[in-house]
Tab-separated table of C-alpha atoms in Angstrom:
chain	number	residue	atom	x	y	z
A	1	UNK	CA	-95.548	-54.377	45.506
A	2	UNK	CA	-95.546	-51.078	42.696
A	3	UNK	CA	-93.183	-50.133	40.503
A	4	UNK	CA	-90.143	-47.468	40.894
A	5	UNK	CA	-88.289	-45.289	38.353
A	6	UNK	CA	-85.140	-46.434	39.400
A	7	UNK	CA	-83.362	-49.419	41.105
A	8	UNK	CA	-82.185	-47.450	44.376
A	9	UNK	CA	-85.624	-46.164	45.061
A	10	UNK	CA	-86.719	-49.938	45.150
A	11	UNK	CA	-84.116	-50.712	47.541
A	12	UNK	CA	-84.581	-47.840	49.808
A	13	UNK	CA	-88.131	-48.692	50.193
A	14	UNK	CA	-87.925	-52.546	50.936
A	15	UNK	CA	-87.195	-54.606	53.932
A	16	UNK	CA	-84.716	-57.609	54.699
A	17	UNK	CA	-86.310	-60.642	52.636
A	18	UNK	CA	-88.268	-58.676	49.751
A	19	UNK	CA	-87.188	-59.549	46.237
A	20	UNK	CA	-86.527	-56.388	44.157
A	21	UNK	CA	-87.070	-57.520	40.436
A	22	UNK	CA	-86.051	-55.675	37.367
A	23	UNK	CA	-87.388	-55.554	34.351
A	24	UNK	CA	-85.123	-55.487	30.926
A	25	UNK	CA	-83.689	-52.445	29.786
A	26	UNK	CA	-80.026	-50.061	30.989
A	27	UNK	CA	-79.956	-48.716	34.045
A	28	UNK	CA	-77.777	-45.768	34.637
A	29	UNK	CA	-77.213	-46.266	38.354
A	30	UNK	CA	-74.153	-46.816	41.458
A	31	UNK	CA	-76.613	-48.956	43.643
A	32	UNK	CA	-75.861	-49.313	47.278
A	33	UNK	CA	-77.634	-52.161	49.525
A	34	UNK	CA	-77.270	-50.171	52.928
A	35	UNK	CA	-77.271	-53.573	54.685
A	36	UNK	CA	-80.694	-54.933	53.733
A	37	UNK	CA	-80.690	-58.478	53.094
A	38	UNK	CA	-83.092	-58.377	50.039
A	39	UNK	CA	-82.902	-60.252	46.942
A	40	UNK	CA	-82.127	-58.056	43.851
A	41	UNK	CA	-82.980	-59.898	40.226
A	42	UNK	CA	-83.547	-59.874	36.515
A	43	UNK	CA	-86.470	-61.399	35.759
A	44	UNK	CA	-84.848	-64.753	34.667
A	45	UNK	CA	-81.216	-65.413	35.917
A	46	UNK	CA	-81.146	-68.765	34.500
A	47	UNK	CA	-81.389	-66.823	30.456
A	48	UNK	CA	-78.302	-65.396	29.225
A	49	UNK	CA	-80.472	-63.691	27.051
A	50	UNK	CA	-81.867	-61.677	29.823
A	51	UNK	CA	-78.925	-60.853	31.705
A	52	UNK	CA	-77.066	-59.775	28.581
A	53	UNK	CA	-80.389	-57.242	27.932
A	54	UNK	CA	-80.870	-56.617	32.204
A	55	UNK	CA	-77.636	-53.756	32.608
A	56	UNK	CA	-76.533	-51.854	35.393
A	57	UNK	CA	-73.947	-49.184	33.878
A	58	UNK	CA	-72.106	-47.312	36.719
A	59	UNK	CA	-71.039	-44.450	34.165
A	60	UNK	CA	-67.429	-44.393	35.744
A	61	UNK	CA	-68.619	-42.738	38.851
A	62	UNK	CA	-67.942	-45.028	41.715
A	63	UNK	CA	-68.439	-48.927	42.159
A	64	UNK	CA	-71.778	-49.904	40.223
A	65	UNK	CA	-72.755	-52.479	43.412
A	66	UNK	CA	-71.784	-51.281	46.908
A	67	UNK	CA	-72.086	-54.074	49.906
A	68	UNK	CA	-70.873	-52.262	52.775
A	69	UNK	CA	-73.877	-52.994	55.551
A	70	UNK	CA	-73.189	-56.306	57.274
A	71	UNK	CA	-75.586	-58.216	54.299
A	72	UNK	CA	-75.527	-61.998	54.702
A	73	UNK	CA	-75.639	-64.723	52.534
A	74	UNK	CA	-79.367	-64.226	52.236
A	75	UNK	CA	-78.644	-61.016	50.373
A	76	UNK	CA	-78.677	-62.275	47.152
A	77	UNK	CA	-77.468	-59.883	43.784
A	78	UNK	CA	-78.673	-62.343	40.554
A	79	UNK	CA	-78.848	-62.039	36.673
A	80	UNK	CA	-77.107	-58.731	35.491
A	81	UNK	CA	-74.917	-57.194	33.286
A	82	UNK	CA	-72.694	-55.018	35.543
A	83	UNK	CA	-70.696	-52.567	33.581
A	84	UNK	CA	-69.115	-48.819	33.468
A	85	UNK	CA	-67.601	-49.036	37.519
A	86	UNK	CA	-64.699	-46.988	38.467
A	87	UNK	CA	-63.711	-47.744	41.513
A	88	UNK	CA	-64.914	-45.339	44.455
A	89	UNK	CA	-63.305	-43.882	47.465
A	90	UNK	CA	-60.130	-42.181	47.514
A	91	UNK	CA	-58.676	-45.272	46.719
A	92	UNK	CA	-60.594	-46.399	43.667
A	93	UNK	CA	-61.657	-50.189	45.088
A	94	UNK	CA	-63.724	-52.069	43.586
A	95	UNK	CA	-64.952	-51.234	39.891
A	96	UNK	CA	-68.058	-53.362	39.415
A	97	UNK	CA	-68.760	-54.966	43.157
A	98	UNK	CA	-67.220	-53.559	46.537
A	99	UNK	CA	-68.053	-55.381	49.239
A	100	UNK	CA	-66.627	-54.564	52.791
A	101	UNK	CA	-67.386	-56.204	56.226
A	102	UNK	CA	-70.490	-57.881	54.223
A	103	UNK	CA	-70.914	-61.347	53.130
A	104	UNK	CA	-73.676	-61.316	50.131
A	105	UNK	CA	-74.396	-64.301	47.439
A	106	UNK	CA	-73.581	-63.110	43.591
A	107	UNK	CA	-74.375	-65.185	41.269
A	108	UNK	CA	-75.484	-65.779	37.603
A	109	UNK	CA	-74.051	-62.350	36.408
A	110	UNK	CA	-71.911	-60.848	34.075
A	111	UNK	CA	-69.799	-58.623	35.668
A	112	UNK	CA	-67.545	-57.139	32.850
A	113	UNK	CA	-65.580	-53.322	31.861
A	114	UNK	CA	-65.224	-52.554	35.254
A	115	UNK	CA	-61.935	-50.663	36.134
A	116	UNK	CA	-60.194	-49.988	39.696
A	117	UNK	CA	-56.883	-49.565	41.646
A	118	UNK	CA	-57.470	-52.883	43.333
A	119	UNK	CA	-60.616	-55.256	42.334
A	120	UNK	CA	-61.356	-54.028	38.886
A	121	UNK	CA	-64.539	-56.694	38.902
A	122	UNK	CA	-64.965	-57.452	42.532
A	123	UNK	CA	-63.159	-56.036	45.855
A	124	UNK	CA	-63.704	-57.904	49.193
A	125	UNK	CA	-62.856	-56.937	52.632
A	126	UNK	CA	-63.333	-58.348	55.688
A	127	UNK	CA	-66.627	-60.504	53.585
A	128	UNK	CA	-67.369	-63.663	53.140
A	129	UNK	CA	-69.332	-63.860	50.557
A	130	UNK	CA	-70.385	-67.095	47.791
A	131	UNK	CA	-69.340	-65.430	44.339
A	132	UNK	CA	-70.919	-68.369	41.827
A	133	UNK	CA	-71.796	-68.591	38.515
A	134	UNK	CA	-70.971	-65.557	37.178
A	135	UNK	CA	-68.544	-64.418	33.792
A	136	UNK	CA	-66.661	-61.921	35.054
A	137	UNK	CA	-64.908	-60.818	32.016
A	138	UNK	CA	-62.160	-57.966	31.054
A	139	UNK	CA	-62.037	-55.934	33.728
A	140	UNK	CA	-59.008	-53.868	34.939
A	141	UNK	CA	-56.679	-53.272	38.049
A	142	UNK	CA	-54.475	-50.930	38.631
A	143	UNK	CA	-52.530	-52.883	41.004
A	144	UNK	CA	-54.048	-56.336	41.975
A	145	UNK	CA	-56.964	-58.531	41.371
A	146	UNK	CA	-57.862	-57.365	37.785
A	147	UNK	CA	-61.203	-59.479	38.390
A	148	UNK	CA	-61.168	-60.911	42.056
A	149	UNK	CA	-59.579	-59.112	45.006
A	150	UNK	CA	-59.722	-60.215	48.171
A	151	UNK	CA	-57.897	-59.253	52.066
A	152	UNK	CA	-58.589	-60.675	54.805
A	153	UNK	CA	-61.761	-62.419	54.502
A	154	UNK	CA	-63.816	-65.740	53.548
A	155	UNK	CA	-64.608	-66.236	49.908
A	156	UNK	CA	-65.698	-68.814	47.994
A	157	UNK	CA	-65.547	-68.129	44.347
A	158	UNK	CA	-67.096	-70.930	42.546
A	159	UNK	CA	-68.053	-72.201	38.883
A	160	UNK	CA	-67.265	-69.011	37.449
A	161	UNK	CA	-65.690	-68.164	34.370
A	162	UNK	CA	-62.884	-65.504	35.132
A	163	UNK	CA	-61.275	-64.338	31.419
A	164	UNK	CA	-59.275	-61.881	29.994
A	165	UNK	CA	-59.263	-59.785	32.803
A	166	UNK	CA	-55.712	-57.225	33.534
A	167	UNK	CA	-53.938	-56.256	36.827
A	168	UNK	CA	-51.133	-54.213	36.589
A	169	UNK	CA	-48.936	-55.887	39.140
A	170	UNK	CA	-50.106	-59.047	40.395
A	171	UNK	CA	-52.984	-61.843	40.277
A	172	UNK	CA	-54.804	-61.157	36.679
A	173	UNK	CA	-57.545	-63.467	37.221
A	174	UNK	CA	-57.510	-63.291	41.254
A	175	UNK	CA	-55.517	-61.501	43.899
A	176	UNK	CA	-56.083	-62.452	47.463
A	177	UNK	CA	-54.188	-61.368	50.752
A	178	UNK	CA	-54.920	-62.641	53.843
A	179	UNK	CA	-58.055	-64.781	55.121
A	180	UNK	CA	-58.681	-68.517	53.463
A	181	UNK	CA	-60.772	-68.831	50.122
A	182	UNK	CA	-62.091	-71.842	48.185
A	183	UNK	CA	-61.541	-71.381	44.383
A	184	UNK	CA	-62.947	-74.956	43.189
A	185	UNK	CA	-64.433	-75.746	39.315
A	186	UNK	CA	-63.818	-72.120	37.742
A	187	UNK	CA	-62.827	-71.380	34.295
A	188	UNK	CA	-59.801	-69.213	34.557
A	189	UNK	CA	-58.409	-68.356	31.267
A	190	UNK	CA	-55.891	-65.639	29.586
A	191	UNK	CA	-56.000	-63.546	32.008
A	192	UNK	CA	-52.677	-61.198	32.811
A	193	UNK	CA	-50.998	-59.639	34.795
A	194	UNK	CA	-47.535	-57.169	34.135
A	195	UNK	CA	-45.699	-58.201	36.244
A	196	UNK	CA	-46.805	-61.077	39.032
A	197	UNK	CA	-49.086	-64.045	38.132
A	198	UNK	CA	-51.840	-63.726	35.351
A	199	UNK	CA	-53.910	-66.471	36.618
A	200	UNK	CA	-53.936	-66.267	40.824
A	201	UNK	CA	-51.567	-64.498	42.954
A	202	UNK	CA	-51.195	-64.213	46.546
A	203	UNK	CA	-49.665	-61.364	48.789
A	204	UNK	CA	-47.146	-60.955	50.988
A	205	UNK	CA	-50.083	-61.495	54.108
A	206	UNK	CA	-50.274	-65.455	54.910
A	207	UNK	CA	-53.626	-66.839	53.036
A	208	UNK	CA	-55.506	-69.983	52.936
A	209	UNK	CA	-56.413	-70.775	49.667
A	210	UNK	CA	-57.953	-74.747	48.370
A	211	UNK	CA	-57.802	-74.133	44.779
A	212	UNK	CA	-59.257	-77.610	43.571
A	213	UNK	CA	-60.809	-78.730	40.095
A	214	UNK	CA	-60.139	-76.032	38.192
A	215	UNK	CA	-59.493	-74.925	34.566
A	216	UNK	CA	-56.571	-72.779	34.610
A	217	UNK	CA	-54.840	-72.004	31.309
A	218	UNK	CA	-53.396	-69.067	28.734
A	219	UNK	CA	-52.368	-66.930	31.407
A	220	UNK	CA	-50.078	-64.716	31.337
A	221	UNK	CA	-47.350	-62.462	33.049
């Protein structure tokens, strides 16, 4: 229970169930869980006002959130503005959020201005995690999932608003490939895509997918 300069330095000093909170202000950071199961905040999720002011800018050098640990649901990533992500690796996955072989809860953010080959807000691989509450707003793909990709894995993406995000092939709003996901009350408007589906677009790789009580409109490819 002190303070820390920085985000990271928080994390890499706590232990699975300690709550990391952060105060107001821009943080100029690429944060990476390393598989603790922690619960990283604002200082009010439930004000927009606050997450608008609580920032995490990535500064186009990787993926401003990395999940890559084994977190479960009980890792919990609440009330920020996630911004400035390039996508890391040689691949460039995952602009805001990449999340492999992890299944964390996000929720109550704005994740938004993120940019990537695949997953230009969030990339998911072999996760299963809740994704709920959030605006995830104008981010960009390369390829697919301009705000939502997702291969092979669990996902439920619920009561989020997904806008005016861009893939340059396929699945504007959401690209998923493989795995089953739930995609039930969203908001998932004018988003586009150049050339497959600007709303949600699936792969060549069979995939579940309930897509039930929805808002999908203005989308375009």
């Amino acid at each position: 229970p002190r303070d820390y300069p920085t985000i990271q330095e928080a994390i890499d000093v706590s232990e699975d169930k300690d709550r990391v909170i952060v105060a107001e202000g821009t943080y100029f950071e690429n944060i990476d869980f390393k598989g603790k199961n922690i619960v990283l905040r604002s200082t009010d999720p439930s004000n927009p006002n606050v997450v608008t002011s609580t920032v995490i800018d990535g500064q186009k050098k990787g993926s401003v959130i990395t999940f890559k640990g084994g977190e479960d649901e009980s890792c919990i990533l609440e009330g920020f503005t996630i911004t400035g992500g390039r996508g890391s690796l040689v691949y460039g996955l995952g602009g805001g959020i990449y999340c492999k072989e992890s299944s964390p809860t996000i929720r109550c953010n704005i994740i938004t201005e993120n940019e990537a080959r695949d997953g230009g807000g969030i990339y998911i691989l072999k996760g299963n995690p809740i994704i709920m509450y959030n605006e995830i707003l104008k981010n960009e793909a390369g390829t697919w999932g301009g705000g939502v990709f997702c291969m092979d894995s669990g996902v439920i993406i619920k009561e989020n608003l997904i806008m005016k995000n861009y893939a340059d092939e396929d699945g504007g709003g959401i690209h998923c490939q493989g795995g089953s996901l739930v995609i039930t009350r969203n908001y998932i408007i004018d988003n586009l895509a150049y050339e497959g589906t600007g709303g949600i677009g699936c792969g060549m790789i069979e995939t579940k997918v309930l897509i039930k009580n929805n808002i999908i409109a203005g989308n375009k490819a």
